Coordinates of N, CA and C in Angstrom, one line a residue:
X512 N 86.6 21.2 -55.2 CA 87.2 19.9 -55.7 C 86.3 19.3 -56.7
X513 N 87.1 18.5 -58.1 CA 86.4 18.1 -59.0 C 85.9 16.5 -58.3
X514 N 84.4 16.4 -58.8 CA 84.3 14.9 -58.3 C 84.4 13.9 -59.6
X515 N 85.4 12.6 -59.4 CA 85.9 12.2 -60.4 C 85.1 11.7 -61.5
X516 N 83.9 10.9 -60.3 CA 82.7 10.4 -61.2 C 82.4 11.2 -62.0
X517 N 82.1 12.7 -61.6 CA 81.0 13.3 -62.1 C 82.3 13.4 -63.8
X518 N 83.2 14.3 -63.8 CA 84.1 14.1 -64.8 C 84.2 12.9 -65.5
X519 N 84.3 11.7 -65.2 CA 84.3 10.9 -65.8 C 83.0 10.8 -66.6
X520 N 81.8 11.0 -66.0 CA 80.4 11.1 -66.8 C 80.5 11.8 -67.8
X521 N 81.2 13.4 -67.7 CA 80.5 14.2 -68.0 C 81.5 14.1 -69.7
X522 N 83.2 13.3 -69.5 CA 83.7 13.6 -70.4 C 83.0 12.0 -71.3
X523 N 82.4 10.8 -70.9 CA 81.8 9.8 -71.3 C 80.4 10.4 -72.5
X524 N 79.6 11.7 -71.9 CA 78.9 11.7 -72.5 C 78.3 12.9 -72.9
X525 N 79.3 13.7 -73.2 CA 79.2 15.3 -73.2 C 80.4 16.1 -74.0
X526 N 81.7 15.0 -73.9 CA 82.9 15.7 -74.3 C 83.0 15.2 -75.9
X527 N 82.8 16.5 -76.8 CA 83.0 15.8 -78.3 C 84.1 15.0 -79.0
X528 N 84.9 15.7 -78.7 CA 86.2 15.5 -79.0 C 87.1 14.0 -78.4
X529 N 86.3 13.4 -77.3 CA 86.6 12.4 -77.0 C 85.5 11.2 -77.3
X530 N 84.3 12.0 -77.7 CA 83.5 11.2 -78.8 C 83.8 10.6 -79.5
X531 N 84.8 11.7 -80.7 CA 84.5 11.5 -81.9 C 86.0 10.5 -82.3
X532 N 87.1 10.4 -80.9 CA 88.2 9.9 -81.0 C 88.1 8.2 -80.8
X533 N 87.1 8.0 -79.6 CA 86.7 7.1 -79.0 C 85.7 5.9 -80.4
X534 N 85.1 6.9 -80.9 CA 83.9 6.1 -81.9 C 84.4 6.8 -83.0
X535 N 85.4 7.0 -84.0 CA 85.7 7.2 -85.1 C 85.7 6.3 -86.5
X536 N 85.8 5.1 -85.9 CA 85.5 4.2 -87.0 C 84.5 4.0 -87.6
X537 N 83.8 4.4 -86.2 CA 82.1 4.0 -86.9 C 81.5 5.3 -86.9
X538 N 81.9 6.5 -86.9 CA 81.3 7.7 -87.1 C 81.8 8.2 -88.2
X539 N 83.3 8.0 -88.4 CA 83.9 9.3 -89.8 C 83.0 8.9 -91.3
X540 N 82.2 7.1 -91.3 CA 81.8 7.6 -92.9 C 80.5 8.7 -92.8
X541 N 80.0 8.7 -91.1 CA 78.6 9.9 -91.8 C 79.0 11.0 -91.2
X542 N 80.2 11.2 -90.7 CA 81.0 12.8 -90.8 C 82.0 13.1 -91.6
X543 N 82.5 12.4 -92.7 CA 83.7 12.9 -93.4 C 82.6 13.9 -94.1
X544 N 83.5 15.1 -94.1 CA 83.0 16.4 -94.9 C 82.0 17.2 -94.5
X545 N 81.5 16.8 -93.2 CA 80.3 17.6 -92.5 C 81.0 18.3 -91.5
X546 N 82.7 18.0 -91.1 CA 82.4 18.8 -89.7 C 83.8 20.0 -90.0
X547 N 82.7 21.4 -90.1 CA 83.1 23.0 -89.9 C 83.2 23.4 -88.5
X548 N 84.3 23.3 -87.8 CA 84.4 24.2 -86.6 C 85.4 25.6 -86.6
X549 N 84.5 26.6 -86.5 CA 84.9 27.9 -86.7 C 84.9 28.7 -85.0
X550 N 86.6 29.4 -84.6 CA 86.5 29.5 -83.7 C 87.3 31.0 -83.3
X551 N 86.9 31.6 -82.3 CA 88.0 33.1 -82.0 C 89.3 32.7 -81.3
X552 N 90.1 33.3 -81.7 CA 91.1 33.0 -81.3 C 91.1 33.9 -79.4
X553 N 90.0 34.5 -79.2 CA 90.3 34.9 -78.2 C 88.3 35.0 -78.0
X554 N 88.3 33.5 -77.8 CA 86.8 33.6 -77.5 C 86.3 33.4 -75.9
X555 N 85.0 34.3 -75.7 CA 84.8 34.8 -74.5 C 84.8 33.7 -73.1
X556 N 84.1 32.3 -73.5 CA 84.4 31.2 -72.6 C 85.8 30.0 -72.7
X557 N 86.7 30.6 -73.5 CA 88.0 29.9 -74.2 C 87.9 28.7 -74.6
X558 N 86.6 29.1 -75.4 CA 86.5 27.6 -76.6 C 87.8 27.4 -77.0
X559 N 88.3 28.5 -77.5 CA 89.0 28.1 -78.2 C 90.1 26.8 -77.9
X560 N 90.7 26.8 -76.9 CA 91.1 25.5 -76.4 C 90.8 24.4 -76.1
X561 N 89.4 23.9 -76.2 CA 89.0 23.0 -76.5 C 89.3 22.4 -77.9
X562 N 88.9 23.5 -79.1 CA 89.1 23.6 -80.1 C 90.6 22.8 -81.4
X563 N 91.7 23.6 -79.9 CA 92.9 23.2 -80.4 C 93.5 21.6 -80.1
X564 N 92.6 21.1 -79.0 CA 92.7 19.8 -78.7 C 91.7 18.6 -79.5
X565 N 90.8 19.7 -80.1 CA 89.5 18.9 -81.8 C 90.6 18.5 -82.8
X566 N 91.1 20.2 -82.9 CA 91.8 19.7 -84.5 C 93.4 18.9 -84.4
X567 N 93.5 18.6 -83.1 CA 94.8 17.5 -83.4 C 94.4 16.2 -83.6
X568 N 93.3 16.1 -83.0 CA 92.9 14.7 -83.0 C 92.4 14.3 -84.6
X569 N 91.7 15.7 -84.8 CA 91.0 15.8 -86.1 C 92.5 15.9 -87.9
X570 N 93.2 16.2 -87.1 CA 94.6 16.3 -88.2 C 94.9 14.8 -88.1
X571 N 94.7 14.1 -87.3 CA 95.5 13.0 -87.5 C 94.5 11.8 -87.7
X572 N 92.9 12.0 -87.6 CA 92.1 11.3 -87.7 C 92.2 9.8 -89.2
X573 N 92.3 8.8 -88.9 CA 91.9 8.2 -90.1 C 90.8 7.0 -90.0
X574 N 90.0 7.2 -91.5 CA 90.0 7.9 -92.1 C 89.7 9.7 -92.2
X575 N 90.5 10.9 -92.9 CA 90.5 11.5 -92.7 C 89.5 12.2 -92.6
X576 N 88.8 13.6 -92.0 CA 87.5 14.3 -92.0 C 87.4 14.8 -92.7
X577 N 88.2 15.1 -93.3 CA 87.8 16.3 -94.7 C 86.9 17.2 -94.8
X578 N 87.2 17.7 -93.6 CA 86.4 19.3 -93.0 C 87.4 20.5 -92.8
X579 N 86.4 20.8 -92.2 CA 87.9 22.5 -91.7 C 87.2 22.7 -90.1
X580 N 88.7 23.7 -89.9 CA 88.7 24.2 -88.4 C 89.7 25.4 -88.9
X581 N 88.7 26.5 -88.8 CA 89.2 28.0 -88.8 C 89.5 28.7 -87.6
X582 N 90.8 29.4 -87.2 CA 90.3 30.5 -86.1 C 90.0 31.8 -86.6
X583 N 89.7 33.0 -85.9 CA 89.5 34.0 -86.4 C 90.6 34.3 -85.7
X584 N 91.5 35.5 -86.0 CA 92.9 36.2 -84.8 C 92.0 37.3 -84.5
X585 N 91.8 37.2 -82.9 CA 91.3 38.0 -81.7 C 89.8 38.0 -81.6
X586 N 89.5 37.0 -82.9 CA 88.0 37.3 -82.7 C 87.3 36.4 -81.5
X587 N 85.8 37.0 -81.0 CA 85.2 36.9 -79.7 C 84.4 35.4 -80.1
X588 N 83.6 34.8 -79.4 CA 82.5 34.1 -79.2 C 81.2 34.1 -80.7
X589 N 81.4 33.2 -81.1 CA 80.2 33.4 -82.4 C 80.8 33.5 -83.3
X590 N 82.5 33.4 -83.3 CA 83.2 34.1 -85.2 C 82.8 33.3 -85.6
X591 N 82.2 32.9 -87.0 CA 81.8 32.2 -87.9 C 82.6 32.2 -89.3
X592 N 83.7 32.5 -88.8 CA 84.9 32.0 -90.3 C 85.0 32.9 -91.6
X593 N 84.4 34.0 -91.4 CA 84.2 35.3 -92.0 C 85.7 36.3 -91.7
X594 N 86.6 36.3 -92.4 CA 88.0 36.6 -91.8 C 87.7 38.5 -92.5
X595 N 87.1 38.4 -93.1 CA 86.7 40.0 -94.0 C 85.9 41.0 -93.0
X596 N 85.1 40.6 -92.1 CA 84.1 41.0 -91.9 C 84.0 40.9 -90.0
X597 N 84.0 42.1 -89.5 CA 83.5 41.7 -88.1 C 81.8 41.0 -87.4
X598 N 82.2 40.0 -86.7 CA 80.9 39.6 -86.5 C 79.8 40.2 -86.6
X599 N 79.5 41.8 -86.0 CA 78.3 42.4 -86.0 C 78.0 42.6 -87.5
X600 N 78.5 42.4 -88.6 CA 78.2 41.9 -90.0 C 78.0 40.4 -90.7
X601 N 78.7 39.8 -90.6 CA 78.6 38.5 -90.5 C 77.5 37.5 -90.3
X602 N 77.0 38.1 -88.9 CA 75.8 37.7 -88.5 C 75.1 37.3 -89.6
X603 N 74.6 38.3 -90.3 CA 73.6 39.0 -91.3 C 73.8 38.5 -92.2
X604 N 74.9 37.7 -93.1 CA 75.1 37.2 -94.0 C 75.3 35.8 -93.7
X605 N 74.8 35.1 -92.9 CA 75.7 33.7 -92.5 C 75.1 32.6 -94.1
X606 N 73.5 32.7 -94.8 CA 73.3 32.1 -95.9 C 74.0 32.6 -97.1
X607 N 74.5 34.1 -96.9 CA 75.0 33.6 -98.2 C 76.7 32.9 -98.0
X608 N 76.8 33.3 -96.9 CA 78.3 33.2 -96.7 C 78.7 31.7 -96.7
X609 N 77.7 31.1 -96.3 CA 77.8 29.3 -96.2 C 77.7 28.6 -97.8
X610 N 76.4 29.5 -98.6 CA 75.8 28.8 -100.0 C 77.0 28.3 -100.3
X611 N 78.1 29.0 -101.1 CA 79.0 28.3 -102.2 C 79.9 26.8 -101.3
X612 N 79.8 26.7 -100.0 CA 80.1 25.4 -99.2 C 79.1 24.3 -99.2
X613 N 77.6 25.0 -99.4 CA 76.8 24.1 -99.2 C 76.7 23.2 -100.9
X614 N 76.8 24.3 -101.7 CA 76.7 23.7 -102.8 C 77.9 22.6 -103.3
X615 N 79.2 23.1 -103.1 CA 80.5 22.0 -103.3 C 79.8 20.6 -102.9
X616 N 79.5 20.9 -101.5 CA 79.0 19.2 -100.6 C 78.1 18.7 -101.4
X617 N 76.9 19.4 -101.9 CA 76.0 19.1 -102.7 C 76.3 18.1 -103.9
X618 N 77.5 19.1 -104.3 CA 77.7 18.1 -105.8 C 78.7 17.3 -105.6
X619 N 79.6 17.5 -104.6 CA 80.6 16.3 -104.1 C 80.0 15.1 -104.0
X620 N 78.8 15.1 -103.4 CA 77.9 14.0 -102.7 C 76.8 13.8 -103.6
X621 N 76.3 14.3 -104.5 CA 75.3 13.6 -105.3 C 75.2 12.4 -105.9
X622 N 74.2 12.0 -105.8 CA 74.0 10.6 -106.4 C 74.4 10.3 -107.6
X623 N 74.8 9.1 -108.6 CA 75.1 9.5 -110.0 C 73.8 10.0 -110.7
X624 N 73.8 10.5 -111.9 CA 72.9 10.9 -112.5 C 71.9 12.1 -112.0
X625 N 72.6 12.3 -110.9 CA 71.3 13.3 -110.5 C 71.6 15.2 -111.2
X626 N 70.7 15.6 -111.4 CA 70.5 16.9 -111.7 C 71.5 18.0 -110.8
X627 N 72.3 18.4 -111.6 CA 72.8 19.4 -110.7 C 72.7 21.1 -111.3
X628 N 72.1 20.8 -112.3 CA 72.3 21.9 -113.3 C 71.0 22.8 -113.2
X629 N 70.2 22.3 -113.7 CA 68.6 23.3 -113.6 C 68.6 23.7 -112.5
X630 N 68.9 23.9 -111.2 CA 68.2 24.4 -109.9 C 69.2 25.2 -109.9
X631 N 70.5 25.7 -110.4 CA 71.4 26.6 -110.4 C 71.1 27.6 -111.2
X632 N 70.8 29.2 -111.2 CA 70.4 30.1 -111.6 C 70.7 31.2 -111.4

């Protein structure tokens, strides 16, 4: 038997998704465009359904997130959004595979005037 307290605690201060629904106004301006959740469609502890209850909330969030939520079809525990490549490769590449995302944010988000050119090579 579930003890209610304890559930009520645990979704109070543990459960993201009712985090991020609960405190959205005051969280989405320092998460718009930060939140990537990448998930198996057949993952080993069924994230993935947690997942599918993120991105409804997250589809209808305003202001919007302006992130992503990928599945992989059939992938396990760990898929990291690599739809080319099975995890046991993926792994191995996760910087380069991220760089051209991290750079978009980068220059999405730069200050005016700031350098975006010389450190590109």
């Amino acid at each position: 038997m579930i003890d209610p307290k304890v559930a009520a605690y645990w979704r109070e201060n543990y459960d993201l998704r009712y985090t991020l629904e609960r405190d959205w106004p005051k969280l989405a301006p320092k998460l718009q465009g930060k939140l990537h959740i990448y998930v198996g469609t057949m993952d080993n502890f069924f994230l993935n359904n947690a997942v599918y209850l993120m991105e409804d909330f997250l589809k209808k969030s305003d202001p919007p997130y302006r992130g992503v939520v990928d599945y992989g079809d059939r992938a396990e525990h760990c898929w990291n959004g690599d739809h080319a490549h099975p995890n046991a490769i993926a792994r191995l590449r996760y910087h380069t595979f991220y760089l051209p995302q991290i750079l978009k944010r980068i220059e999405e988000t730069a200050p005016p005037g700031a350098d975006l050119k010389s450190w590109r090579y």
